[in-house]
C-alpha positions as YAML, in Angstrom:
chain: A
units: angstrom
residues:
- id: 1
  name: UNK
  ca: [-24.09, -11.64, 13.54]
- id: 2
  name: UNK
  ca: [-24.22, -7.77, 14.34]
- id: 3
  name: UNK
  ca: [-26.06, -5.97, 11.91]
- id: 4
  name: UNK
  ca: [-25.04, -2.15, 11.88]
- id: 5
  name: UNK
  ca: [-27.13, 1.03, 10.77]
- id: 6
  name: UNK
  ca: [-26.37, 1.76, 7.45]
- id: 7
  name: UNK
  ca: [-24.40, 4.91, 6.63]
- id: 8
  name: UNK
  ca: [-27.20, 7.24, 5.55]
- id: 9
  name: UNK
  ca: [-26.25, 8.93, 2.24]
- id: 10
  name: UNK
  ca: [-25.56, 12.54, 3.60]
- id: 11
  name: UNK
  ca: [-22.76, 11.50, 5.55]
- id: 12
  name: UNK
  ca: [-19.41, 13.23, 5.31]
- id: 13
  name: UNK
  ca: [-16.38, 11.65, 4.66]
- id: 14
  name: UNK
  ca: [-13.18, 11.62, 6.77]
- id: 15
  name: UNK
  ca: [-9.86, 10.20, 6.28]
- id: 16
  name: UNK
  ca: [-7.54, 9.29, 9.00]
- id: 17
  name: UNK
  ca: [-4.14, 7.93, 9.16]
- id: 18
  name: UNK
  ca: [-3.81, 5.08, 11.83]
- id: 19
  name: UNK
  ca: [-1.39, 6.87, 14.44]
- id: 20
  name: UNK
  ca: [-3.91, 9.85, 14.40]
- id: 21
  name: UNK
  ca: [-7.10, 7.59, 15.06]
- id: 22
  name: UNK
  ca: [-7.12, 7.25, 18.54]
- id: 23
  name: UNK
  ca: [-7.17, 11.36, 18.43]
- id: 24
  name: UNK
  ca: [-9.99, 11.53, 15.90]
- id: 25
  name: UNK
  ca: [-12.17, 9.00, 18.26]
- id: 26
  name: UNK
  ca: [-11.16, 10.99, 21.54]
- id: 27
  name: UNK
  ca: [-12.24, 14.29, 19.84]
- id: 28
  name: UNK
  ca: [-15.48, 12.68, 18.75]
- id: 29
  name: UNK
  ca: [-16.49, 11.92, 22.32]
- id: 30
  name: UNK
  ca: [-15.35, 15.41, 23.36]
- id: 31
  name: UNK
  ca: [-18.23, 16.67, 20.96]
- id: 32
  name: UNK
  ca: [-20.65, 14.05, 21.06]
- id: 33
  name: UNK
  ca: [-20.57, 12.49, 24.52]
- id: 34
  name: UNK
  ca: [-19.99, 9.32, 25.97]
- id: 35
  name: UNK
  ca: [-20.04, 6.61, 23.16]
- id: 36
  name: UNK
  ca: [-21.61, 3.20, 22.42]
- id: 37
  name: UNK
  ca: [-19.71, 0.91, 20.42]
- id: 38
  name: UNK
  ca: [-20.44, -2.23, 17.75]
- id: 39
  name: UNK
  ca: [-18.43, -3.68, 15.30]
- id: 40
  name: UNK
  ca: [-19.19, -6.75, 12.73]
- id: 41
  name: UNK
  ca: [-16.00, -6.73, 12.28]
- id: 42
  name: UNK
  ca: [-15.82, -4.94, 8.96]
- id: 43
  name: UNK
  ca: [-16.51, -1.88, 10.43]
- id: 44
  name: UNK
  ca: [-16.86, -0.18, 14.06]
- id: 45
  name: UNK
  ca: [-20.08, 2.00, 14.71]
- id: 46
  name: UNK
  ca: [-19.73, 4.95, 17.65]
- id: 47
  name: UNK
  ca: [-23.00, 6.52, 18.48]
- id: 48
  name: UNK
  ca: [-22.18, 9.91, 20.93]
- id: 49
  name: UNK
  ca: [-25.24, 10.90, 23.86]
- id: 50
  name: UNK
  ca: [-26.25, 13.07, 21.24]
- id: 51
  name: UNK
  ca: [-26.93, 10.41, 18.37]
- id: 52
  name: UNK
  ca: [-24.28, 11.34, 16.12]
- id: 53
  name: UNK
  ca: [-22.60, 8.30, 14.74]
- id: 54
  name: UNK
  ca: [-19.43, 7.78, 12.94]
- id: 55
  name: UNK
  ca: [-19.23, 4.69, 11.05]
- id: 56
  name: UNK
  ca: [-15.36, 3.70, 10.81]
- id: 57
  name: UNK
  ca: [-14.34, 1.54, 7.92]
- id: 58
  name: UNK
  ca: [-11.93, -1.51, 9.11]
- id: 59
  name: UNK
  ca: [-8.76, -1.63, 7.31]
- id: 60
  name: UNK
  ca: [-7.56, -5.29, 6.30]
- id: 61
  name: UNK
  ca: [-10.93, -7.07, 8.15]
- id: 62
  name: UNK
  ca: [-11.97, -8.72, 10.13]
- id: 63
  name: UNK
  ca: [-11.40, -6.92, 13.33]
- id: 64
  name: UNK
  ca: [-11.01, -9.39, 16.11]
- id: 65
  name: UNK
  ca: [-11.88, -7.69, 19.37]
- id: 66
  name: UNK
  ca: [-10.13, -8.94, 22.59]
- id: 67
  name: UNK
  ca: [-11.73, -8.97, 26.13]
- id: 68
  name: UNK
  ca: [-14.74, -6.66, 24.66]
- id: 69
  name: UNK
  ca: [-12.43, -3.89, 24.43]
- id: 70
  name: UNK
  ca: [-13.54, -2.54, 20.87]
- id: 71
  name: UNK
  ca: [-11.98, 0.50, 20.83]
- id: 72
  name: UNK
  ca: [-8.38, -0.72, 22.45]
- id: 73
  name: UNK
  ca: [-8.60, -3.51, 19.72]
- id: 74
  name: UNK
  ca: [-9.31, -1.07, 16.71]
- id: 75
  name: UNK
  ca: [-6.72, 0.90, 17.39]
- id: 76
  name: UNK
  ca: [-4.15, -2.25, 17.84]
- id: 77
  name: UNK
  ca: [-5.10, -3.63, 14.56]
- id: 78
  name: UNK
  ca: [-4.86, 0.15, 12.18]
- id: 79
  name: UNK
  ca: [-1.40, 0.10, 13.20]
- id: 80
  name: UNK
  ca: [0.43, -3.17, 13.03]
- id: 81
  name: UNK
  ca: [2.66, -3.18, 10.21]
- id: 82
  name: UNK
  ca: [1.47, -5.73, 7.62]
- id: 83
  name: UNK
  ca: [3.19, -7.37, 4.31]
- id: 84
  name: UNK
  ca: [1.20, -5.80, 1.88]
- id: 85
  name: UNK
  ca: [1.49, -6.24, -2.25]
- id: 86
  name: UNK
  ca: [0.68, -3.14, -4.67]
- id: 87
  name: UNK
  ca: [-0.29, -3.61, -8.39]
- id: 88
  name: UNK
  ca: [-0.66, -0.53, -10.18]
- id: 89
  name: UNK
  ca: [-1.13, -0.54, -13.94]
- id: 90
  name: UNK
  ca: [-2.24, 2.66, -16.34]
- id: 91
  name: UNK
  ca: [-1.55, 3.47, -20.14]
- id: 92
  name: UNK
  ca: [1.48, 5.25, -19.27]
- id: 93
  name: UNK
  ca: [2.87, 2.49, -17.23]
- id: 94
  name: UNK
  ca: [3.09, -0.14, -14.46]
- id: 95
  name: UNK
  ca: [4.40, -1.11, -10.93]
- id: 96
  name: UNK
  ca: [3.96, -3.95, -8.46]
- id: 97
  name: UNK
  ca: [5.96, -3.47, -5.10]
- id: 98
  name: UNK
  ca: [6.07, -5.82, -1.71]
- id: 99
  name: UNK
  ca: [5.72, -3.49, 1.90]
- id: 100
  name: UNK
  ca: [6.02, -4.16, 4.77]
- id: 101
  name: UNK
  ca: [4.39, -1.74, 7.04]
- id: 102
  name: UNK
  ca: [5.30, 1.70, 5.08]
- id: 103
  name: UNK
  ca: [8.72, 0.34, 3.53]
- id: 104
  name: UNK
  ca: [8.71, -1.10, 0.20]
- id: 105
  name: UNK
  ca: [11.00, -3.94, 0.63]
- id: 106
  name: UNK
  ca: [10.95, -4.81, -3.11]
- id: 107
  name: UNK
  ca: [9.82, -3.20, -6.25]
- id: 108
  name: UNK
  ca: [9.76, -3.26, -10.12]
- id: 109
  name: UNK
  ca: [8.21, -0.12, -11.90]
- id: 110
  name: UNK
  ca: [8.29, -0.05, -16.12]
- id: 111
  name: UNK
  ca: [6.55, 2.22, -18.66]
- id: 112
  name: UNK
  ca: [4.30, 1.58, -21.46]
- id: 113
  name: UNK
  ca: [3.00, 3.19, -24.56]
- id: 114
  name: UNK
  ca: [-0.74, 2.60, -25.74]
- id: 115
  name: UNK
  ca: [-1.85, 5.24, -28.27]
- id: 116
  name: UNK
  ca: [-4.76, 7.28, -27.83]
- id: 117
  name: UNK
  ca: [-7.74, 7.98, -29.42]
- id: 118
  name: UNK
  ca: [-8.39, 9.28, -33.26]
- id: 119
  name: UNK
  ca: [-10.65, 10.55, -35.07]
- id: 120
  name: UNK
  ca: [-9.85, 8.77, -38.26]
- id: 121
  name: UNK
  ca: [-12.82, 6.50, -40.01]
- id: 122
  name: UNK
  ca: [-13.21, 3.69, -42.08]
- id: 123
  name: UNK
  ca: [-9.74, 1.46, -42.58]
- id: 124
  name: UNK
  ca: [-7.67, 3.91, -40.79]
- id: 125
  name: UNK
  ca: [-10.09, 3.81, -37.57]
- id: 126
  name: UNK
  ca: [-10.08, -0.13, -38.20]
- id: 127
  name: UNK
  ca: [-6.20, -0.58, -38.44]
- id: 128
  name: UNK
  ca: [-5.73, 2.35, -35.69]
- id: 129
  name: UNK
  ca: [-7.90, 0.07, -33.30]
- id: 130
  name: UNK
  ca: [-5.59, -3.30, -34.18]
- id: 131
  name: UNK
  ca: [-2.34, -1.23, -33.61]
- id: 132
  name: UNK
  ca: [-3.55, 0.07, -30.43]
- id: 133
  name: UNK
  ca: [-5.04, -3.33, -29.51]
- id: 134
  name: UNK
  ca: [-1.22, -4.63, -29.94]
- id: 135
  name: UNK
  ca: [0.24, -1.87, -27.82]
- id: 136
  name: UNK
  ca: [-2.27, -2.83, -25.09]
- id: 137
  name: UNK
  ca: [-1.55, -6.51, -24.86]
- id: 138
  name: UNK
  ca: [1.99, -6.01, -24.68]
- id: 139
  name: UNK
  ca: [2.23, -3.58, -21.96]
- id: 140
  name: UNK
  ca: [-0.47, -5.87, -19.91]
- id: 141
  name: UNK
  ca: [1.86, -8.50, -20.95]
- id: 142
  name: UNK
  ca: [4.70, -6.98, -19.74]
- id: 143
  name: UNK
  ca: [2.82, -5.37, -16.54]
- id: 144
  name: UNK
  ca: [2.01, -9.30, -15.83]
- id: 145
  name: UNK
  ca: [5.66, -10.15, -16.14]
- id: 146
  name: UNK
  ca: [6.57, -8.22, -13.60]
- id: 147
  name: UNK
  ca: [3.73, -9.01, -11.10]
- id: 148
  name: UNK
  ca: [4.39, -12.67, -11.29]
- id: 149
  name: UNK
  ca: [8.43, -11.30, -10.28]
- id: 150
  name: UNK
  ca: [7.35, -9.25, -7.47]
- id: 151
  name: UNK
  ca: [4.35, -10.33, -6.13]
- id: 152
  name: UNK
  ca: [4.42, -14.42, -6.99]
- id: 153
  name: UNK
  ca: [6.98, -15.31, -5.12]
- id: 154
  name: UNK
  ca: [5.44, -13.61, -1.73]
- id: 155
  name: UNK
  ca: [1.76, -14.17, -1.96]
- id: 156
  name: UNK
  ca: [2.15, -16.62, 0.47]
- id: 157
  name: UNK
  ca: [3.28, -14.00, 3.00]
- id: 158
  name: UNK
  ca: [1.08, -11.41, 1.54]
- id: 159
  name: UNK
  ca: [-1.90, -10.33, 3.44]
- id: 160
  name: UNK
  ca: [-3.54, -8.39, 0.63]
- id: 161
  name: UNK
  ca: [-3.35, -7.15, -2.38]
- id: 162
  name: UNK
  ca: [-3.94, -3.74, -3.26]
- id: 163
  name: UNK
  ca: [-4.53, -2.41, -6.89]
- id: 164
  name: UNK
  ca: [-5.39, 0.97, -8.57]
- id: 165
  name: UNK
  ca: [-4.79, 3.05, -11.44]
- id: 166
  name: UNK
  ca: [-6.94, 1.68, -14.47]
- id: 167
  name: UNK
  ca: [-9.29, -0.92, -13.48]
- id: 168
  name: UNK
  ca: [-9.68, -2.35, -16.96]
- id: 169
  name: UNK
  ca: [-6.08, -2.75, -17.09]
- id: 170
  name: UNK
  ca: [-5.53, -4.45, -13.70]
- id: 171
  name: UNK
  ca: [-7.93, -6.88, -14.44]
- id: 172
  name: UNK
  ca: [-6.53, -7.57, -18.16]
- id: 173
  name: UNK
  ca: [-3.07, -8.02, -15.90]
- id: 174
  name: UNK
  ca: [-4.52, -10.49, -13.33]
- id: 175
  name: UNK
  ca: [-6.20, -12.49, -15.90]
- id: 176
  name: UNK
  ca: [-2.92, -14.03, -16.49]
- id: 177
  name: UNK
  ca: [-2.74, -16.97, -15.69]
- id: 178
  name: UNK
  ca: [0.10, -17.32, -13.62]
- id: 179
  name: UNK
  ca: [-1.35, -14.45, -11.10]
- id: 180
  name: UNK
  ca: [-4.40, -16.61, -10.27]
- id: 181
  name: UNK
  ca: [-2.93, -16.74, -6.35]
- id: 182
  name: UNK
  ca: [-2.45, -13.30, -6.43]
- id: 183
  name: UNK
  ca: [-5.64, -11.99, -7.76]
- id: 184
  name: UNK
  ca: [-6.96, -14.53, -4.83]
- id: 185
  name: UNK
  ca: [-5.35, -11.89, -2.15]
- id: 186
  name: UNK
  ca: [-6.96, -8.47, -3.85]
- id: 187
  name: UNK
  ca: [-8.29, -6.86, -1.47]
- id: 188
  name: UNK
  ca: [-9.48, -3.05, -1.36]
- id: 189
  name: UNK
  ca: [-8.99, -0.11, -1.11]
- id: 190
  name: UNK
  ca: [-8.95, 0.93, -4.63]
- id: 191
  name: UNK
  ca: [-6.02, 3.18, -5.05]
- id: 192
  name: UNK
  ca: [-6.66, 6.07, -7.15]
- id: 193
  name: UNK
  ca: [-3.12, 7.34, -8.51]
- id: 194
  name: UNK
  ca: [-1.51, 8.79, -11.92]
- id: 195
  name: UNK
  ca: [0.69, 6.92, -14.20]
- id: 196
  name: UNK
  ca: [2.81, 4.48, -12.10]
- id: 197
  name: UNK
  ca: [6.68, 5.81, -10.83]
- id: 198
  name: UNK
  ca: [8.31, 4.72, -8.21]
- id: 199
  name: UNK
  ca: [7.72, 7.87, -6.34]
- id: 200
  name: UNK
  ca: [4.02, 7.11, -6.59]
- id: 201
  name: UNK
  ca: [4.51, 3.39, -5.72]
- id: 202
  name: UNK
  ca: [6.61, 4.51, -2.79]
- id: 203
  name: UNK
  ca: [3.35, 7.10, -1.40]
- id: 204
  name: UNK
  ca: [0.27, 4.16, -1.62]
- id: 205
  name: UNK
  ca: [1.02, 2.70, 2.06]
- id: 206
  name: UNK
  ca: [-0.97, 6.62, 2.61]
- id: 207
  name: UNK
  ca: [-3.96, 5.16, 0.90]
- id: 208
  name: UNK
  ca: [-3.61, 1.47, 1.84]
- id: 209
  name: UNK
  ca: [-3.09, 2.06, 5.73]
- id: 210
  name: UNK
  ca: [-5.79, 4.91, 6.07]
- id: 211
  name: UNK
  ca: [-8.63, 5.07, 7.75]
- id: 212
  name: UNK
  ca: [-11.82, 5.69, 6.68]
- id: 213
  name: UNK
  ca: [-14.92, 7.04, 8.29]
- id: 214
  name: UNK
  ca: [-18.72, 8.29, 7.52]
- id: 215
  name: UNK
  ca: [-19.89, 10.55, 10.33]
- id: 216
  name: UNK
  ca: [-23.50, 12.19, 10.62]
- id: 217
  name: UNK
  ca: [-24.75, 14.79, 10.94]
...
């Protein structure tokens, strides 16, 4: 097994979408020098001539390189399109949708209500915290209803699943029981997005398909 340095804690962070990769790497040889490569397969490491080394992230590992050719590989795999499931769950709302590649192919989106906080004490606090315990379970409920529409009946074709929004709430939705397969195929990145709409649902494939990379210095 390859072992890789580790990417030291100043690092910078760079994000690149998959048809602009090949670019990125070609510019980093232009200011580092000729490059050594190594890959475990969940990431690729480039060192330039002059030591600086960019550690790129692998989107939907492992990377399977072909003939030795890490590079030509890497950039084959970042942009094939893939059939990729989103679950996104906050307070406000919910969506789970089915790409493939950057079109969402199918798609349910619904809203929920669960009431903030209060400052009320004593019985009010108590019967505040059962009401909003309610809302909760019945817009997880709800959130799992539609999962186990969208998302069920193509985990079998799915080759990830990608979640964001709350993470308390995602996890309250896949520990329904009837998402067990698809809580099987989630996968990262963590998507970091506002209340679910479909407009939102529609823009994830620019967090799901990117590329990420630590370079230093």
């Amino acid at each position: 097994m390859t072992v890789l340095p580790a990417v030291p804690a100043e690092a910078r962070q760079v994000t690149v979408g998959p048809a602009r990769l090949a670019r990125w790497i070609d510019g980093f040889a232009d200011r580092h020098g000729a490059i050594d490569t190594a890959s475990d397969g969940k990431q690729v490491v480039l060192v330039g001539s002059d030591e600086s080394t960019a550690w790129i992230e692998v989107p939907f590992p492992p990377l399977h390189i072909e003939g030795g050719r890490t590079l030509t590989s890497l950039q084959t795999h970042v942009v094939r399109d893939r059939r990729v499931g989103v679950l996104l769950v906050r307070r406000g709302g919910y969506a789970a949708g089915v790409f493939m590649g950057r079109k969402l192919i199918s798609s349910k989106v619904g809203s929920g209500y669960v009431q903030g906080g209060t400052k009320a004490g004593g019985w009010s606090q108590q019967r505040f915290a059962r009401r909003r315990e309610n809302q909760a379970r019945a817009a997880f409920g709800a959130a799992a209803d539609v999962a186990a529409r969208i998302l069920l009946p193509e985990v079998a074709s799915l080759e990830v699943v990608v979640c964001g929004g709350d993470r308390a709430a995602v996890d309250a939705v896949l520990a329904d029981p009837r998402l067990k397969g698809v809580a099987a195929k989630v996968a990262a990145p963590w998507l970091a997005v506002p209340d679910p709409r479909l407009k939102v649902l529609q823009a994830t494939p620019e967090g799901f398909l990117a590329v990420r990379i630590a370079v230093y210095p």
